[in-house]
Amino acid sequence: MFGLLLSAASLVAAPMPRLVRQSGKHTLEVDGKPFIELGAQVHNSSGWPRTMEGIWPLLKNLDCNTVEIPVYWEYVEPEPGQFRFDVVDGLVEGARHNDLRLILLWFGTWKNGVMDYAPAWIKQNPAKYPRMQDHLHQEIRVLSPHSRATLEADARAFSALLGHLKEIDGDRHTVIMLQVENEPGSLGSVRDFSEEANRIFAGPAPAALVEALHKKPGAWSEVFGADADEIFAAWHVARYIDEVAAAGKKVYPLPLYVNVWLREQSNFIRPGEAYPSGGATSNMLDVWKAAAPSIDLLAPDIYISDYVAFRRICDEYRRPDNPLLIPESGAPLPFARYMFYALADFDALGFSPFGIDRYGENGQPKDEARPMQDNYRLLGPLLPLIAELQGTGKLRAAVEEDHITSHLMTFEQFQVLAQFGDVRSGYAGSSAAGTKERSGRALAAQLAPDEFLLAGFDTRVSFRPVAANPRQRAQFVSVEEGTYENGQWKAARRLNGDETFFGVGLPHQGTVLRVKLMAY
């Protein structure tokens, strides 16, 4: 009995999930420990316990640690003030049964720039819950961010959800984070051109926004010129969502984020046409940060297969006031490579492919998702170390791209050369031919000035002392293959001879090596 009481007390005492910023570094803590999401998001209409029965085995076999699942306002509140959470209960129970953490996605006022998941009593009563109007004053399929009635209804429902989660999960923390709305903003118009919106637009821009963007006071058009319409939309969408988030946090203060439909992935980059106007796009980040202090982070959904653009977006969203989280991405091989960039070069708190159910068959990942499965299998045991080294400069990624077959990383005392595919010697030293599918990807972690951890696939790694060192040759003191168990390194075997004569290899199936060096 005493043991049971002690166990119950420890569950109650477990701290809330939270985002911590210390020494310029952001960390997501779950149960008081650093946590990195190896995630998988299900399809939009898969957030039902019956549907999830066929998806849980896939998630288990994928080796992810977190699943992202939608919660639908139209189901949670079928009539005003009448709430039902049986579906939420089933999702929480399913995650617990499969030893997974859960991130819930609130599909409320906005889902992909429109209003489709709002309840019928919202959709069918535009007099009370008005829709936006385009520049011709025609209604579009988007709820107006200027409506107090709609905002208060969404905030009430979101708060009820948070209150229910506190009741059923406040001591377990299966749910570690919530997404507020989904890719908010408006498709069909750059902003609301209703009479009420135009009245606000003709007035002065808010002092807090003007100050945050270092502008002079005046009307919206005077202050922001050609960008006034989009900034107006972003400010009011962000203020709306901030109120919804603040109401939920008063009840149960889980970390909250807003995901973003990017502007960079579309042709003419017109707000309201190529992407939802008013979302937290890269050009609106400062607006959102000024407008929405209750939102812990703004998270880009990155489907871009151009690695230069992928890295640029990561750099834009990884800011001193905004940690990087990638809640939606692709699952095939290019994105399995890009995950290494995100974790090592941009200190990402997590990475999640979208629509994971389409990448599975009979509970097993299809070929397209196997590289991501391999990532999760290999990196899962290393997450505490990765979290510890993020933001220190001691963790780097080497990733193969088209015509990029080698990558040089410089650390404190040694340079680390990663090469992909067959390596050959030539007049200018060695060169690599690349792999057939561009599958080379590796992490290099400096454990000590002369000690490294290497993890990855299809990569040959060699070492040289830095150029300033008079000793210009490196020798392996030891090379161990293994992994971490409960935070402790466990070696499976020691490598030497043929396995280390020309550097060390990370094979196609992947491996983890711990390397100790000396310069001579």
mmCIF file of C-alpha atoms in Angstrom, residues 105-414:
data_model
loop_
_atom_site.group_PDB
_atom_site.id
_atom_site.type_symbol
_atom_site.label_atom_id
_atom_site.label_comp_id
_atom_site.label_asym_id
_atom_site.label_seq_id
_atom_site.Cartn_x
_atom_site.Cartn_y
_atom_site.Cartn_z
ATOM 1 C CA LEU A 105 -4.564 19.782 -33.143
ATOM 2 C CA TRP A 106 -7.532 22.096 -32.527
ATOM 3 C CA PHE A 107 -9.487 22.452 -35.764
ATOM 4 C CA GLY A 108 -11.636 25.422 -34.739
ATOM 5 C CA THR A 109 -12.252 28.737 -36.476
ATOM 6 C CA TRP A 110 -9.558 27.995 -39.063
ATOM 7 C CA LYS A 111 -8.422 24.904 -40.901
ATOM 8 C CA ASN A 112 -6.190 25.545 -43.941
ATOM 9 C CA GLY A 113 -7.421 29.100 -44.390
ATOM 10 C CA VAL A 114 -11.149 28.306 -44.298
ATOM 11 C CA MET A 115 -13.877 27.505 -41.721
ATOM 12 C CA ASP A 116 -14.812 23.905 -42.556
ATOM 13 C CA TYR A 117 -14.467 22.382 -39.069
ATOM 14 C CA ALA A 118 -16.610 24.981 -37.290
ATOM 15 C CA PRO A 119 -19.923 23.587 -35.940
ATOM 16 C CA ALA A 120 -23.038 23.744 -38.092
ATOM 17 C CA TRP A 121 -24.619 26.261 -35.719
ATOM 18 C CA ILE A 122 -21.713 28.593 -36.476
ATOM 19 C CA LYS A 123 -21.757 28.044 -40.244
ATOM 20 C CA GLN A 124 -25.518 28.443 -40.539
ATOM 21 C CA ASN A 125 -25.827 31.672 -38.575
ATOM 22 C CA PRO A 126 -23.764 34.307 -40.426
ATOM 23 C CA ALA A 127 -25.775 37.095 -38.846
ATOM 24 C CA LYS A 128 -24.301 36.234 -35.442
ATOM 25 C CA TYR A 129 -21.063 34.625 -36.656
ATOM 26 C CA PRO A 130 -20.158 36.683 -39.739
ATOM 27 C CA ARG A 131 -17.990 35.559 -42.594
ATOM 28 C CA MET A 132 -15.277 37.595 -44.211
ATOM 29 C CA GLN A 133 -16.083 39.580 -47.318
ATOM 30 C CA ASP A 134 -13.764 40.030 -50.271
ATOM 31 C CA HIS A 135 -13.099 43.387 -51.990
ATOM 32 C CA LEU A 136 -16.378 43.014 -53.904
ATOM 33 C CA HIS A 137 -18.189 42.572 -50.563
ATOM 34 C CA GLN A 138 -19.038 38.971 -51.357
ATOM 35 C CA GLU A 139 -18.932 36.507 -48.461
ATOM 36 C CA ILE A 140 -16.216 33.854 -48.550
ATOM 37 C CA ARG A 141 -15.779 30.544 -46.694
ATOM 38 C CA VAL A 142 -13.810 32.118 -43.843
ATOM 39 C CA LEU A 143 -15.058 33.366 -40.474
ATOM 40 C CA SER A 144 -14.264 36.979 -39.720
ATOM 41 C CA PRO A 145 -11.520 37.561 -37.141
ATOM 42 C CA HIS A 146 -13.360 40.759 -36.128
ATOM 43 C CA SER A 147 -16.352 38.920 -34.627
ATOM 44 C CA ARG A 148 -16.446 38.855 -30.811
ATOM 45 C CA ALA A 149 -19.228 36.295 -30.871
ATOM 46 C CA THR A 150 -17.173 33.823 -32.911
ATOM 47 C CA LEU A 151 -14.032 34.439 -30.880
ATOM 48 C CA GLU A 152 -15.835 33.909 -27.577
ATOM 49 C CA ALA A 153 -17.465 30.714 -28.850
ATOM 50 C CA ASP A 154 -14.107 29.292 -30.021
ATOM 51 C CA ALA A 155 -12.387 30.320 -26.761
ATOM 52 C CA ARG A 156 -15.161 28.700 -24.730
ATOM 53 C CA ALA A 157 -14.829 25.419 -26.631
ATOM 54 C CA PHE A 158 -11.036 25.432 -26.495
ATOM 55 C CA SER A 159 -11.114 26.128 -22.751
ATOM 56 C CA ALA A 160 -13.555 23.265 -22.265
ATOM 57 C CA LEU A 161 -11.141 20.969 -24.099
ATOM 58 C CA LEU A 162 -8.234 22.096 -21.911
ATOM 59 C CA GLY A 163 -10.365 21.648 -18.792
ATOM 60 C CA HIS A 164 -11.210 18.102 -19.831
ATOM 61 C CA LEU A 165 -7.566 17.291 -20.535
ATOM 62 C CA LYS A 166 -6.615 18.579 -17.095
ATOM 63 C CA GLU A 167 -9.240 16.292 -15.574
ATOM 64 C CA ILE A 168 -8.241 13.107 -17.429
ATOM 65 C CA ASP A 169 -4.538 13.743 -18.063
ATOM 66 C CA GLY A 170 -3.342 16.315 -15.547
ATOM 67 C CA ASP A 171 -1.266 13.736 -13.691
ATOM 68 C CA ARG A 172 -0.106 11.683 -16.703
ATOM 69 C CA HIS A 173 0.837 14.263 -19.362
ATOM 70 C CA THR A 174 0.091 11.987 -22.281
ATOM 71 C CA VAL A 175 -0.852 15.199 -24.105
ATOM 72 C CA ILE A 176 2.282 17.335 -24.172
ATOM 73 C CA MET A 177 1.266 20.211 -26.459
ATOM 74 C CA LEU A 178 -1.663 21.631 -28.410
ATOM 75 C CA GLN A 179 -1.882 23.288 -31.787
ATOM 76 C CA VAL A 180 -4.339 26.213 -31.755
ATOM 77 C CA GLU A 181 -6.269 26.275 -35.062
ATOM 78 C CA ASN A 182 -4.652 24.913 -38.223
ATOM 79 C CA GLU A 183 -2.822 27.001 -40.824
ATOM 80 C CA PRO A 184 -4.976 30.032 -39.980
ATOM 81 C CA GLY A 185 -5.666 32.982 -42.218
ATOM 82 C CA SER A 186 -7.924 33.520 -45.214
ATOM 83 C CA LEU A 187 -8.017 31.968 -48.663
ATOM 84 C CA GLY A 188 -10.118 33.998 -51.044
ATOM 85 C CA SER A 189 -9.252 37.481 -49.842
ATOM 86 C CA VAL A 190 -6.211 39.292 -48.494
ATOM 87 C CA ARG A 191 -8.332 40.639 -45.623
ATOM 88 C CA ASP A 192 -11.902 41.194 -44.522
ATOM 89 C CA PHE A 193 -13.500 44.031 -46.517
ATOM 90 C CA SER A 194 -16.754 44.075 -44.555
ATOM 91 C CA GLU A 195 -18.115 47.394 -43.327
ATOM 92 C CA GLU A 196 -16.851 46.725 -39.803
ATOM 93 C CA ALA A 197 -13.393 45.676 -40.987
ATOM 94 C CA ASN A 198 -13.105 48.697 -43.274
ATOM 95 C CA ARG A 199 -14.019 50.969 -40.369
ATOM 96 C CA ILE A 200 -11.191 49.488 -38.292
ATOM 97 C CA PHE A 201 -8.792 49.654 -41.234
ATOM 98 C CA ALA A 202 -9.516 53.365 -41.707
ATOM 99 C CA GLY A 203 -8.575 54.030 -38.081
ATOM 100 C CA PRO A 204 -5.133 54.161 -36.472
ATOM 101 C CA ALA A 205 -2.853 51.143 -36.437
ATOM 102 C CA PRO A 206 -2.452 49.785 -32.873
ATOM 103 C CA ALA A 207 0.292 51.478 -30.885
ATOM 104 C CA ALA A 208 1.756 48.140 -29.771
ATOM 105 C CA LEU A 209 2.178 47.028 -33.379
ATOM 106 C CA VAL A 210 3.534 50.358 -34.567
ATOM 107 C CA GLU A 211 6.096 50.312 -31.767
ATOM 108 C CA ALA A 212 7.065 46.665 -32.346
ATOM 109 C CA LEU A 213 7.718 47.286 -36.047
ATOM 110 C CA HIS A 214 9.466 50.624 -35.388
ATOM 111 C CA LYS A 215 7.007 52.679 -37.409
ATOM 112 C CA LYS A 216 5.465 56.110 -36.978
ATOM 113 C CA PRO A 217 1.812 56.293 -35.859
ATOM 114 C CA GLY A 218 -0.956 56.733 -38.380
ATOM 115 C CA ALA A 219 -3.725 54.915 -40.220
ATOM 116 C CA TRP A 220 -3.011 51.391 -41.467
ATOM 117 C CA SER A 221 -2.343 52.445 -45.073
ATOM 118 C CA GLU A 222 -0.189 55.369 -43.983
ATOM 119 C CA VAL A 223 1.963 53.246 -41.686
ATOM 120 C CA PHE A 224 2.357 50.078 -43.756
ATOM 121 C CA GLY A 225 1.778 51.128 -47.361
ATOM 122 C CA ALA A 226 1.446 48.273 -49.872
ATOM 123 C CA ASP A 227 1.677 45.667 -47.093
ATOM 124 C CA ALA A 228 -1.103 47.200 -45.012
ATOM 125 C CA ASP A 229 -3.823 44.704 -45.994
ATOM 126 C CA GLU A 230 -1.754 41.631 -45.115
ATOM 127 C CA ILE A 231 -0.382 43.140 -41.902
ATOM 128 C CA PHE A 232 -3.925 44.146 -40.911
ATOM 129 C CA ALA A 233 -5.055 40.544 -41.473
ATOM 130 C CA ALA A 234 -2.098 39.080 -39.581
ATOM 131 C CA TRP A 235 -2.573 41.360 -36.581
ATOM 132 C CA HIS A 236 -6.270 40.566 -36.187
ATOM 133 C CA VAL A 237 -5.940 36.819 -36.811
ATOM 134 C CA ALA A 238 -3.073 36.671 -34.306
ATOM 135 C CA ARG A 239 -4.953 38.741 -31.693
ATOM 136 C CA TYR A 240 -7.988 36.465 -32.121
ATOM 137 C CA ILE A 241 -5.969 33.284 -31.678
ATOM 138 C CA ASP A 242 -4.045 34.777 -28.776
ATOM 139 C CA GLU A 243 -7.318 35.292 -26.896
ATOM 140 C CA VAL A 244 -8.359 31.708 -27.602
ATOM 141 C CA ALA A 245 -4.966 30.467 -26.392
ATOM 142 C CA ALA A 246 -4.965 32.654 -23.278
ATOM 143 C CA ALA A 247 -8.404 31.392 -22.306
ATOM 144 C CA GLY A 248 -7.218 27.788 -22.595
ATOM 145 C CA LYS A 249 -4.006 28.430 -20.669
ATOM 146 C CA LYS A 250 -5.962 29.859 -17.737
ATOM 147 C CA VAL A 251 -7.545 26.441 -17.390
ATOM 148 C CA TYR A 252 -4.569 24.164 -18.134
ATOM 149 C CA PRO A 253 -1.280 25.779 -19.259
ATOM 150 C CA LEU A 254 0.093 23.302 -21.772
ATOM 151 C CA PRO A 255 2.527 24.618 -24.410
ATOM 152 C CA LEU A 256 0.625 25.970 -27.417
ATOM 153 C CA TYR A 257 1.727 26.555 -30.990
ATOM 154 C CA VAL A 258 0.285 27.764 -34.282
ATOM 155 C CA ASN A 259 1.307 26.044 -37.500
ATOM 156 C CA VAL A 260 1.921 27.908 -40.737
ATOM 157 C CA TRP A 261 1.048 27.390 -44.400
ATOM 158 C CA LEU A 262 4.195 28.851 -45.937
ATOM 159 C CA ARG A 263 4.249 31.580 -48.561
ATOM 160 C CA GLU A 264 7.580 30.350 -50.008
ATOM 161 C CA GLN A 265 6.156 27.268 -51.687
ATOM 162 C CA SER A 266 3.769 29.037 -54.057
ATOM 163 C CA ASN A 267 4.095 30.715 -57.446
ATOM 164 C CA PHE A 268 3.181 34.432 -57.391
ATOM 165 C CA ILE A 269 3.212 34.568 -53.564
ATOM 166 C CA ARG A 270 -0.065 36.518 -53.314
ATOM 167 C CA PRO A 271 -1.623 36.551 -49.821
ATOM 168 C CA GLY A 272 -5.125 35.097 -49.797
ATOM 169 C CA GLU A 273 -4.431 33.364 -53.113
ATOM 170 C CA ALA A 274 -1.221 31.338 -52.882
ATOM 171 C CA TYR A 275 -1.385 31.010 -49.099
ATOM 172 C CA PRO A 276 -3.778 32.052 -46.307
ATOM 173 C CA SER A 277 -3.411 35.771 -45.688
ATOM 174 C CA GLY A 278 -2.886 36.635 -42.032
ATOM 175 C CA GLY A 279 -1.004 33.490 -41.047
ATOM 176 C CA ALA A 280 2.369 33.563 -39.333
ATOM 177 C CA THR A 281 4.317 33.505 -42.598
ATOM 178 C CA SER A 282 7.958 34.513 -42.591
ATOM 179 C CA ASN A 283 7.143 38.111 -43.521
ATOM 180 C CA MET A 284 4.571 38.339 -40.687
ATOM 181 C CA LEU A 285 6.580 36.798 -37.835
ATOM 182 C CA ASP A 286 7.250 40.124 -36.119
ATOM 183 C CA VAL A 287 3.553 40.997 -36.349
ATOM 184 C CA TRP A 288 2.559 37.698 -34.746
ATOM 185 C CA LYS A 289 5.157 37.986 -32.009
ATOM 186 C CA ALA A 290 3.777 41.406 -31.088
ATOM 187 C CA ALA A 291 0.147 40.256 -31.277
ATOM 188 C CA ALA A 292 0.159 36.779 -29.721
ATOM 189 C CA PRO A 293 2.245 36.491 -26.519
ATOM 190 C CA SER A 294 0.173 33.504 -25.349
ATOM 191 C CA ILE A 295 1.408 31.401 -28.281
ATOM 192 C CA ASP A 296 4.652 29.660 -27.300
ATOM 193 C CA LEU A 297 5.924 29.108 -30.821
ATOM 194 C CA LEU A 298 5.088 29.554 -34.477
ATOM 195 C CA ALA A 299 5.764 26.370 -36.415
ATOM 196 C CA PRO A 300 6.295 26.068 -40.194
ATOM 197 C CA ASP A 301 4.756 23.209 -42.151
ATOM 198 C CA ILE A 302 7.575 22.457 -44.593
ATOM 199 C CA TYR A 303 6.869 20.416 -47.706
ATOM 200 C CA ILE A 304 9.503 22.104 -49.856
ATOM 201 C CA SER A 305 11.889 19.584 -51.406
ATOM 202 C CA ASP A 306 14.547 22.206 -52.195
ATOM 203 C CA TYR A 307 17.132 21.823 -49.442
ATOM 204 C CA VAL A 308 18.339 25.435 -49.754
ATOM 205 C CA ALA A 309 14.807 26.722 -49.192
ATOM 206 C CA PHE A 310 14.256 24.164 -46.420
ATOM 207 C CA ARG A 311 17.305 25.421 -44.544
ATOM 208 C CA ARG A 312 16.350 29.054 -45.128
ATOM 209 C CA ILE A 313 12.885 28.487 -43.640
ATOM 210 C CA CYS A 314 14.379 26.704 -40.638
ATOM 211 C CA ASP A 315 16.688 29.656 -40.126
ATOM 212 C CA GLU A 316 13.814 32.157 -40.356
ATOM 213 C CA TYR A 317 11.681 30.370 -37.762
ATOM 214 C CA ARG A 318 14.532 29.483 -35.370
ATOM 215 C CA ARG A 319 14.773 32.826 -33.579
ATOM 216 C CA PRO A 320 15.740 33.930 -30.056
ATOM 217 C CA ASP A 321 12.007 34.398 -29.399
ATOM 218 C CA ASN A 322 10.842 31.323 -31.328
ATOM 219 C CA PRO A 323 12.157 27.744 -31.147
ATOM 220 C CA LEU A 324 11.872 25.660 -34.298
ATOM 221 C CA LEU A 325 9.249 22.919 -34.488
ATOM 222 C CA ILE A 326 8.269 21.249 -37.776
ATOM 223 C CA PRO A 327 4.806 19.748 -37.116
ATOM 224 C CA GLU A 328 4.165 18.834 -40.765
ATOM 225 C CA SER A 329 6.534 17.674 -43.464
ATOM 226 C CA GLY A 330 6.923 14.879 -45.960
ATOM 227 C CA ALA A 331 7.830 11.296 -45.143
ATOM 228 C CA PRO A 332 9.893 10.114 -48.166
ATOM 229 C CA LEU A 333 13.687 10.135 -48.367
ATOM 230 C CA PRO A 334 14.366 13.842 -49.046
ATOM 231 C CA PHE A 335 12.603 14.770 -45.812
ATOM 232 C CA ALA A 336 14.356 11.973 -43.925
ATOM 233 C CA ARG A 337 17.573 13.738 -44.929
ATOM 234 C CA TYR A 338 16.231 17.170 -44.007
ATOM 235 C CA MET A 339 15.344 15.970 -40.530
ATOM 236 C CA PHE A 340 19.105 15.805 -39.834
ATOM 237 C CA TYR A 341 19.446 19.484 -40.761
ATOM 238 C CA ALA A 342 16.546 20.401 -38.500
ATOM 239 C CA LEU A 343 17.796 18.563 -35.413
ATOM 240 C CA ALA A 344 21.507 19.340 -35.647
ATOM 241 C CA ASP A 345 21.838 22.678 -37.445
ATOM 242 C CA PHE A 346 18.643 24.395 -36.297
ATOM 243 C CA ASP A 347 17.995 22.848 -32.857
ATOM 244 C CA ALA A 348 14.480 21.673 -33.764
ATOM 245 C CA LEU A 349 12.212 20.563 -30.927
ATOM 246 C CA GLY A 350 10.582 18.025 -33.206
ATOM 247 C CA PHE A 351 9.847 16.787 -36.706
ATOM 248 C CA SER A 352 6.680 15.119 -37.954
ATOM 249 C CA PRO A 353 5.640 13.822 -41.390
ATOM 250 C CA PHE A 354 1.999 14.456 -42.277
ATOM 251 C CA GLY A 355 -0.602 11.914 -43.378
ATOM 252 C CA ILE A 356 1.297 8.964 -41.973
ATOM 253 C CA ASP A 357 -1.679 6.632 -42.512
ATOM 254 C CA ARG A 358 -1.120 6.767 -46.280
ATOM 255 C CA TYR A 359 2.449 5.537 -45.781
ATOM 256 C CA GLY A 360 1.423 2.311 -44.071
ATOM 257 C CA GLU A 361 0.076 -1.081 -45.053
ATOM 258 C CA ASN A 362 -0.952 -3.824 -42.607
ATOM 259 C CA GLY A 363 0.674 -1.920 -39.779
ATOM 260 C CA GLN A 364 4.050 -1.625 -41.510
ATOM 261 C CA PRO A 365 5.596 1.434 -43.177
ATOM 262 C CA LYS A 366 5.616 1.357 -46.969
ATOM 263 C CA ASP A 367 8.907 1.723 -48.822
ATOM 264 C CA GLU A 368 8.454 5.513 -49.049
ATOM 265 C CA ALA A 369 8.440 5.840 -45.257
ATOM 266 C CA ARG A 370 11.246 3.391 -44.477
ATOM 267 C CA PRO A 371 13.992 6.062 -44.439
ATOM 268 C CA MET A 372 12.011 7.986 -41.804
ATOM 269 C CA GLN A 373 11.474 4.766 -39.873
ATOM 270 C CA ASP A 374 15.239 4.151 -40.015
ATOM 271 C CA ASN A 375 15.852 7.681 -38.703
ATOM 272 C CA TYR A 376 13.539 7.162 -35.744
ATOM 273 C CA ARG A 377 14.987 3.742 -34.931
ATOM 274 C CA LEU A 378 18.545 5.017 -35.018
ATOM 275 C CA LEU A 379 18.106 8.419 -33.378
ATOM 276 C CA GLY A 380 15.489 7.570 -30.761
ATOM 277 C CA PRO A 381 17.988 6.314 -28.156
ATOM 278 C CA LEU A 382 20.204 9.363 -28.830
ATOM 279 C CA LEU A 383 17.570 12.026 -28.160
ATOM 280 C CA PRO A 384 18.736 12.950 -24.631
ATOM 281 C CA LEU A 385 22.245 13.548 -25.979
ATOM 282 C CA ILE A 386 20.922 15.478 -28.991
ATOM 283 C CA ALA A 387 18.819 17.690 -26.711
ATOM 284 C CA GLU A 388 21.824 18.310 -24.478
ATOM 285 C CA LEU A 389 24.072 19.341 -27.388
ATOM 286 C CA GLN A 390 21.578 21.434 -29.339
ATOM 287 C CA GLY A 391 22.520 25.102 -29.246
ATOM 288 C CA THR A 392 26.106 24.419 -28.144
ATOM 289 C CA GLY A 393 27.796 24.274 -31.560
ATOM 290 C CA LYS A 394 28.884 20.690 -30.822
ATOM 291 C CA LEU A 395 26.246 19.033 -32.992
ATOM 292 C CA ARG A 396 26.389 19.193 -36.813
ATOM 293 C CA ALA A 397 24.653 17.571 -39.754
ATOM 294 C CA ALA A 398 26.246 16.236 -42.935
ATOM 295 C CA VAL A 399 23.674 15.576 -45.654
ATOM 296 C CA GLU A 400 24.038 14.422 -49.240
ATOM 297 C CA GLU A 401 22.332 16.510 -51.910
ATOM 298 C CA ASP A 402 22.365 16.566 -55.683
ATOM 299 C CA HIS A 403 26.017 17.246 -56.670
ATOM 300 C CA ILE A 404 26.970 17.595 -52.978
ATOM 301 C CA THR A 405 28.845 14.407 -52.130
ATOM 302 C CA SER A 406 30.982 15.571 -49.210
ATOM 303 C CA HIS A 407 30.662 17.880 -46.247
ATOM 304 C CA LEU A 408 33.435 19.235 -44.015
ATOM 305 C CA MET A 409 32.705 20.071 -40.377
ATOM 306 C CA THR A 410 35.189 21.899 -38.154
ATOM 307 C CA PHE A 411 35.149 21.344 -34.414
ATOM 308 C CA GLU A 412 37.460 22.468 -31.608
ATOM 309 C CA GLN A 413 40.481 20.280 -32.377
ATOM 310 C CA PHE A 414 39.466 18.148 -35.359
#
